Short mmCIF file of C-alpha atoms in Angstrom, two decimals:
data_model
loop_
_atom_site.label_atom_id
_atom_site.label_comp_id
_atom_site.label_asym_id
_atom_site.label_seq_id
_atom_site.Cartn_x
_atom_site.Cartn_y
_atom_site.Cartn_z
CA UNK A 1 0.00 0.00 0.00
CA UNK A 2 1.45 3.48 -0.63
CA UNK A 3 1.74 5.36 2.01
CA UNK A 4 3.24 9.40 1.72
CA UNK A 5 5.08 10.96 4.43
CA UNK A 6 5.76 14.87 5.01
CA UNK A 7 8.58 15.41 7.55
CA UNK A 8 8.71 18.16 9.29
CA UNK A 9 5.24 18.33 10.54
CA UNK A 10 5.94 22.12 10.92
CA UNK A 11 8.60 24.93 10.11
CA UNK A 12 9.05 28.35 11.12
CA UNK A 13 11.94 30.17 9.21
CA UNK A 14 12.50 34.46 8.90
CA UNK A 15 11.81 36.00 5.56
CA UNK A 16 14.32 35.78 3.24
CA UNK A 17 15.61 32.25 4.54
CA UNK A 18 15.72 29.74 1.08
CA UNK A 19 13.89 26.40 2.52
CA UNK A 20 13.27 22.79 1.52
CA UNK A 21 9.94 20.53 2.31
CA UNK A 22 10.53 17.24 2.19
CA UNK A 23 8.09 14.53 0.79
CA UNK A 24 8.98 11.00 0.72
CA UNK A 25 6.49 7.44 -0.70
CA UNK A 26 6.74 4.29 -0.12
CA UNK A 27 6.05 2.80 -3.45
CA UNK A 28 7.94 3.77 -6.72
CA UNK A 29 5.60 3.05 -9.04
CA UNK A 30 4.30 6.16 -9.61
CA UNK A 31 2.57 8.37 -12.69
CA UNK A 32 3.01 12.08 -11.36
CA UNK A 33 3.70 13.24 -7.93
CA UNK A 34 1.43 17.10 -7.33
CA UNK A 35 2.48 19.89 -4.50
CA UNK A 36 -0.35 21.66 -3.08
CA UNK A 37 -0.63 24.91 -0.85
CA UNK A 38 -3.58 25.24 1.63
CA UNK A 39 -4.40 28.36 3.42
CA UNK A 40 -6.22 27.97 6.82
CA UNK A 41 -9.80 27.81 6.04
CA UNK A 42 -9.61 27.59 2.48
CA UNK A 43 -9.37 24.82 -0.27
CA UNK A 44 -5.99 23.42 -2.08
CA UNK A 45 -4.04 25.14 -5.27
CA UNK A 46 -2.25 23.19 -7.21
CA UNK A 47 1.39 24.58 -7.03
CA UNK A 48 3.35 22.08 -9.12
CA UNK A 49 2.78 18.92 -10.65
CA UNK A 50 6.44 16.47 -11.52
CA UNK A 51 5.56 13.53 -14.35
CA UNK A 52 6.74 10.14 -13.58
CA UNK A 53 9.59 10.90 -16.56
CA UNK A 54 10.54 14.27 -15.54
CA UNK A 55 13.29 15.42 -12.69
CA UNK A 56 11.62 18.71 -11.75
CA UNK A 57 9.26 21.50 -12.40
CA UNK A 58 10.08 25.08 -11.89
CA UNK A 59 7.37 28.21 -11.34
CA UNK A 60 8.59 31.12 -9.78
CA UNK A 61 10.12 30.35 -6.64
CA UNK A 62 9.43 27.26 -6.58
CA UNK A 63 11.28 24.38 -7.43
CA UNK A 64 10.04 21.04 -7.53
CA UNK A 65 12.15 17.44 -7.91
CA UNK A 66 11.66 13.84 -7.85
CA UNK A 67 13.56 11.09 -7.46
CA UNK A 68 11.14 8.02 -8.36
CA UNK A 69 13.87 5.33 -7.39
CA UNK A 70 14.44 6.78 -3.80
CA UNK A 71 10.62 7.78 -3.61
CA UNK A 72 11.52 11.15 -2.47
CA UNK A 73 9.90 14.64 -3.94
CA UNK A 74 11.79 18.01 -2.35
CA UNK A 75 9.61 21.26 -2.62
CA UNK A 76 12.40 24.34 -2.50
CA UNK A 77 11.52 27.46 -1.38
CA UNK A 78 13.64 30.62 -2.71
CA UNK A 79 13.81 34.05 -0.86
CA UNK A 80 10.42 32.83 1.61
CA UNK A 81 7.91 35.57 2.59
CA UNK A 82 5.42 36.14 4.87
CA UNK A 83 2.78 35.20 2.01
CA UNK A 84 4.49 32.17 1.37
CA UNK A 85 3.05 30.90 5.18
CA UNK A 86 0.55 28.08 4.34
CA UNK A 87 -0.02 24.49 4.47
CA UNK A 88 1.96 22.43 1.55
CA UNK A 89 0.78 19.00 0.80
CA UNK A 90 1.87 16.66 -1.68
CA UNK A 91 -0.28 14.08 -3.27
CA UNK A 92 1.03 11.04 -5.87
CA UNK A 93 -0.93 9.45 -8.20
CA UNK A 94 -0.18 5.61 -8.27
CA UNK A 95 -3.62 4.44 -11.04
CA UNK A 96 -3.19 4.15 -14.65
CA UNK A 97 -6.49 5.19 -15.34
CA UNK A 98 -6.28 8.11 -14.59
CA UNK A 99 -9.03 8.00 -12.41
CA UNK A 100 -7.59 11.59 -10.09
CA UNK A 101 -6.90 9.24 -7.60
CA UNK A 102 -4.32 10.98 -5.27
CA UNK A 103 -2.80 9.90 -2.24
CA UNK A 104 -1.82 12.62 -0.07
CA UNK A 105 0.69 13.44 2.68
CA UNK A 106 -0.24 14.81 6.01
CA UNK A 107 1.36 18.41 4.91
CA UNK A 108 4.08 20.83 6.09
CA UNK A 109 3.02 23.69 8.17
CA UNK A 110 5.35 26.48 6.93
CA UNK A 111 6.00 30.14 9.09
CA UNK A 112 7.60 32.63 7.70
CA UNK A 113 8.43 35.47 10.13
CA UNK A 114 8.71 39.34 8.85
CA UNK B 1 -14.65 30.37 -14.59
CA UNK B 2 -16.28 29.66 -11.85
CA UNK B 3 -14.07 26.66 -11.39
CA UNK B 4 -15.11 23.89 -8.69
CA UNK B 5 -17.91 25.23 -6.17
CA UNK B 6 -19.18 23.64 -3.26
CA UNK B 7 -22.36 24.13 -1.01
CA UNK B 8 -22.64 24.59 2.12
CA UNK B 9 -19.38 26.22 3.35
CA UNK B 10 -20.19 24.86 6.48
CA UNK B 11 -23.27 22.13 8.41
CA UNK B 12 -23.97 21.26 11.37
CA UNK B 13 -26.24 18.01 11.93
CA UNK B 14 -27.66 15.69 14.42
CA UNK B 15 -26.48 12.07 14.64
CA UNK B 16 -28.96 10.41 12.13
CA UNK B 17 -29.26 13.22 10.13
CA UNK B 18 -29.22 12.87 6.50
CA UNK B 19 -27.71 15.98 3.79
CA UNK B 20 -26.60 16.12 0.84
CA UNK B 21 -22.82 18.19 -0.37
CA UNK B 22 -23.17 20.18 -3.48
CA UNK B 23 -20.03 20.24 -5.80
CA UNK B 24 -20.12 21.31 -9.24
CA UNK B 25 -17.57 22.59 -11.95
CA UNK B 26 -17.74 24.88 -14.94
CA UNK B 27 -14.64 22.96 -16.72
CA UNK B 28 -16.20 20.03 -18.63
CA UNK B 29 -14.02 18.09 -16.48
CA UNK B 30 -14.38 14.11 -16.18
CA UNK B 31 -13.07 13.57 -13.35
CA UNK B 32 -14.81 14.49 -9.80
CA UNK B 33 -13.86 13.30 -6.65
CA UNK B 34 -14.90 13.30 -2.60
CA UNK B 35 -12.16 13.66 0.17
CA UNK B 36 -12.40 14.50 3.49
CA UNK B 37 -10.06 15.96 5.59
CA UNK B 38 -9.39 15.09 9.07
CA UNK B 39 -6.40 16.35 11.52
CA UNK B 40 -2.98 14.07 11.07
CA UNK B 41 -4.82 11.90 8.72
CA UNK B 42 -3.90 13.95 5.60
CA UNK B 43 -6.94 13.94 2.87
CA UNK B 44 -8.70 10.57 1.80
CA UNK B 45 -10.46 9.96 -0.79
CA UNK B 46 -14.12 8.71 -0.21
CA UNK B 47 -15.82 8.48 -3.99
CA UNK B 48 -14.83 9.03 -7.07
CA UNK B 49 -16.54 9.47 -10.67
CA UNK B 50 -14.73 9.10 -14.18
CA UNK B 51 -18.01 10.45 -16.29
CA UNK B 52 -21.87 10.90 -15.85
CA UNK B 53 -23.03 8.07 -14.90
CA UNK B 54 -20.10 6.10 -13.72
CA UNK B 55 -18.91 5.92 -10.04
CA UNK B 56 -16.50 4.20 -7.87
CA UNK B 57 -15.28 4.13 -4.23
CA UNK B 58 -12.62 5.27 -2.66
CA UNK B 59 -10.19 4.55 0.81
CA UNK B 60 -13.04 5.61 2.74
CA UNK B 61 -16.95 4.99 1.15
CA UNK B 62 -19.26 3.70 4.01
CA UNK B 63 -21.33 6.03 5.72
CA UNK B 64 -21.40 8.02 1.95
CA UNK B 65 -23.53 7.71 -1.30
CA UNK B 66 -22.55 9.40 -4.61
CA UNK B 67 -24.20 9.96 -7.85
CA UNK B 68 -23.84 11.13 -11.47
CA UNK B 69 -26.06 12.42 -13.77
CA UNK B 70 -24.26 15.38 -14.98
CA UNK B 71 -20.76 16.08 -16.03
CA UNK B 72 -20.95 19.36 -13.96
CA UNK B 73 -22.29 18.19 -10.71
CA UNK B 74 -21.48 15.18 -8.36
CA UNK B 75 -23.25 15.23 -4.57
CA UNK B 76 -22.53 13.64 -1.76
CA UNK B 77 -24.85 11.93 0.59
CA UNK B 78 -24.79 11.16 4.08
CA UNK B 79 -27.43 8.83 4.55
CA UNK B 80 -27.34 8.60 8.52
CA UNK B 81 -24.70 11.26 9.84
CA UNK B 82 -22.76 10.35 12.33
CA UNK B 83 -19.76 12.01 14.67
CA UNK B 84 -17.24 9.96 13.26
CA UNK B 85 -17.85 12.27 9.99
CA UNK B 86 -16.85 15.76 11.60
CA UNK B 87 -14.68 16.80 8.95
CA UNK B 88 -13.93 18.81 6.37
CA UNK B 89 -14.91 17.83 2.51
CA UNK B 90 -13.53 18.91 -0.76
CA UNK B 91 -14.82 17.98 -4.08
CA UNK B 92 -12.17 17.98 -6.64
CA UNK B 93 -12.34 17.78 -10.29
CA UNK B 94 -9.24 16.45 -13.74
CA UNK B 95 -9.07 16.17 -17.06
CA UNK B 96 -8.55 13.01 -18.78
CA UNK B 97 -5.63 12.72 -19.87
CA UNK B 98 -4.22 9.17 -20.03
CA UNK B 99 -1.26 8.35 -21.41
CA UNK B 100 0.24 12.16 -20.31
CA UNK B 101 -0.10 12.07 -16.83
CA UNK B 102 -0.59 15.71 -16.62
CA UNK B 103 -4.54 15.47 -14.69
CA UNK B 104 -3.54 18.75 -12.49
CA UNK B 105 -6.06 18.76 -9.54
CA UNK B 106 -8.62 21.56 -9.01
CA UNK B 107 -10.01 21.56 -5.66
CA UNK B 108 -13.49 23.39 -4.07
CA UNK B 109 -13.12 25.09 -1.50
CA UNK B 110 -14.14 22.57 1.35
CA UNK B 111 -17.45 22.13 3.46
CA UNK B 112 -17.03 22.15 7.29
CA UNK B 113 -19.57 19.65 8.71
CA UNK B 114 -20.14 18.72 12.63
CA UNK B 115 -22.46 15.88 13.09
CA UNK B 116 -23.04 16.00 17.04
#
């Protein structure tokens, strides 16, 4: 069974710090691997989305990668600001069907302090 | 674009209760799907639909009825609410797009329900 793991739980950094949120699965057979961001109270945005075949995605400051044979997914943060403070979850999709299927993480908690 | 919509924002029932959770999407999207939300459990996915008139369950169906007749709407029942359902729903909606992989998630945003 794939299980997805989201270590740390929480993270408080000062603005301007460059940060990394870690993602990690269980199972490597896998057809796209998705970051979300949630804001308290409100629904998830899709931030990034890394195909099975591809290494990363970039938009912004955000950096994406995945490394399907360690089952790991890193979300990097550039030049963090208070806006950036949110919930980040990421979700893999393990179905052929393409049925939207995800299995998610329990999230990061990010801070960022002005 | 309205995008994915949901109704209520947030219920609060009785234990045996029944209700129904609106979701619809403007998108012509496939691909809907129910998950709840619940603290350290991450989001689970309780039904799923792959076109009008098709459904399927998820990690998490009992308690939950879904249906299809539309592309743009997919409901969800709770037939006999009960605490164990406190949570927080989102409907979520995909293209199709097999062979690409590229089915970027949109997500409503959420309905709060107590069941006390």
């Amino acid at each position: 069974k794939q299980e997805v793991t989201q270590i740390p739980a929480a993270l408080s950094v000062p603005e301007g710090e460059n940060l990394v949120l870690n993602c990690s699965f269980t199972d490597s057979a896998i057809y796209n691997l998705q970051w979300f961001r949630q804001d308290p109270g409100k629904g998830l945005t899709s931030l990034l989305l890394i195909q099975s075949s591809q290494r990363e995605q970039t938009s912004g400051r955000l950096n994406a990668s995945l490394d399907k044979s360690s089952g790991r997914s890193t979300l990097y943060i550039a030049a963090s600001q208070p806006g950036d403070s949110a919930t980040y979850l990421c979700a893999v999709r393990t179905d052929s069907s393409n049925t939207g299927k995800l299995i998610f993480g329990q999230g990061t908690t990010l801070q960022v302090k002005p | 674009n309205a995008g994915v919509t949901q109704t209520p924002k947030f219920q609060v029932l009785k234990t045996g209760q029944s209700m129904t959770l609106q979701c619809a999407q403007d998108m012509n999207h496939e691909y809907m799907s129910w998950y709840r939300q619940d603290p350290g459990m991450g989001l689970r996915l309780i039904h799923y639909s792959v076109g009008a008139g098709i459904t399927d369950q998820g990690e998490v169906p009992n308690g939950y009825n879904v249906s299809r007749s539309t592309t743009e709407d997919f409901p969800l029942r709770l037939l006999s609410a009960a605490p164990s359902q406190t949570s927080v729903y989102f409907c979520a909606s995909s293209y199709s797009s097999l062979g690409t992989g590229a089915n970027t998630q949109y997500f409503g945003p959420g309905t709060r329900l107590t069941v006390l």
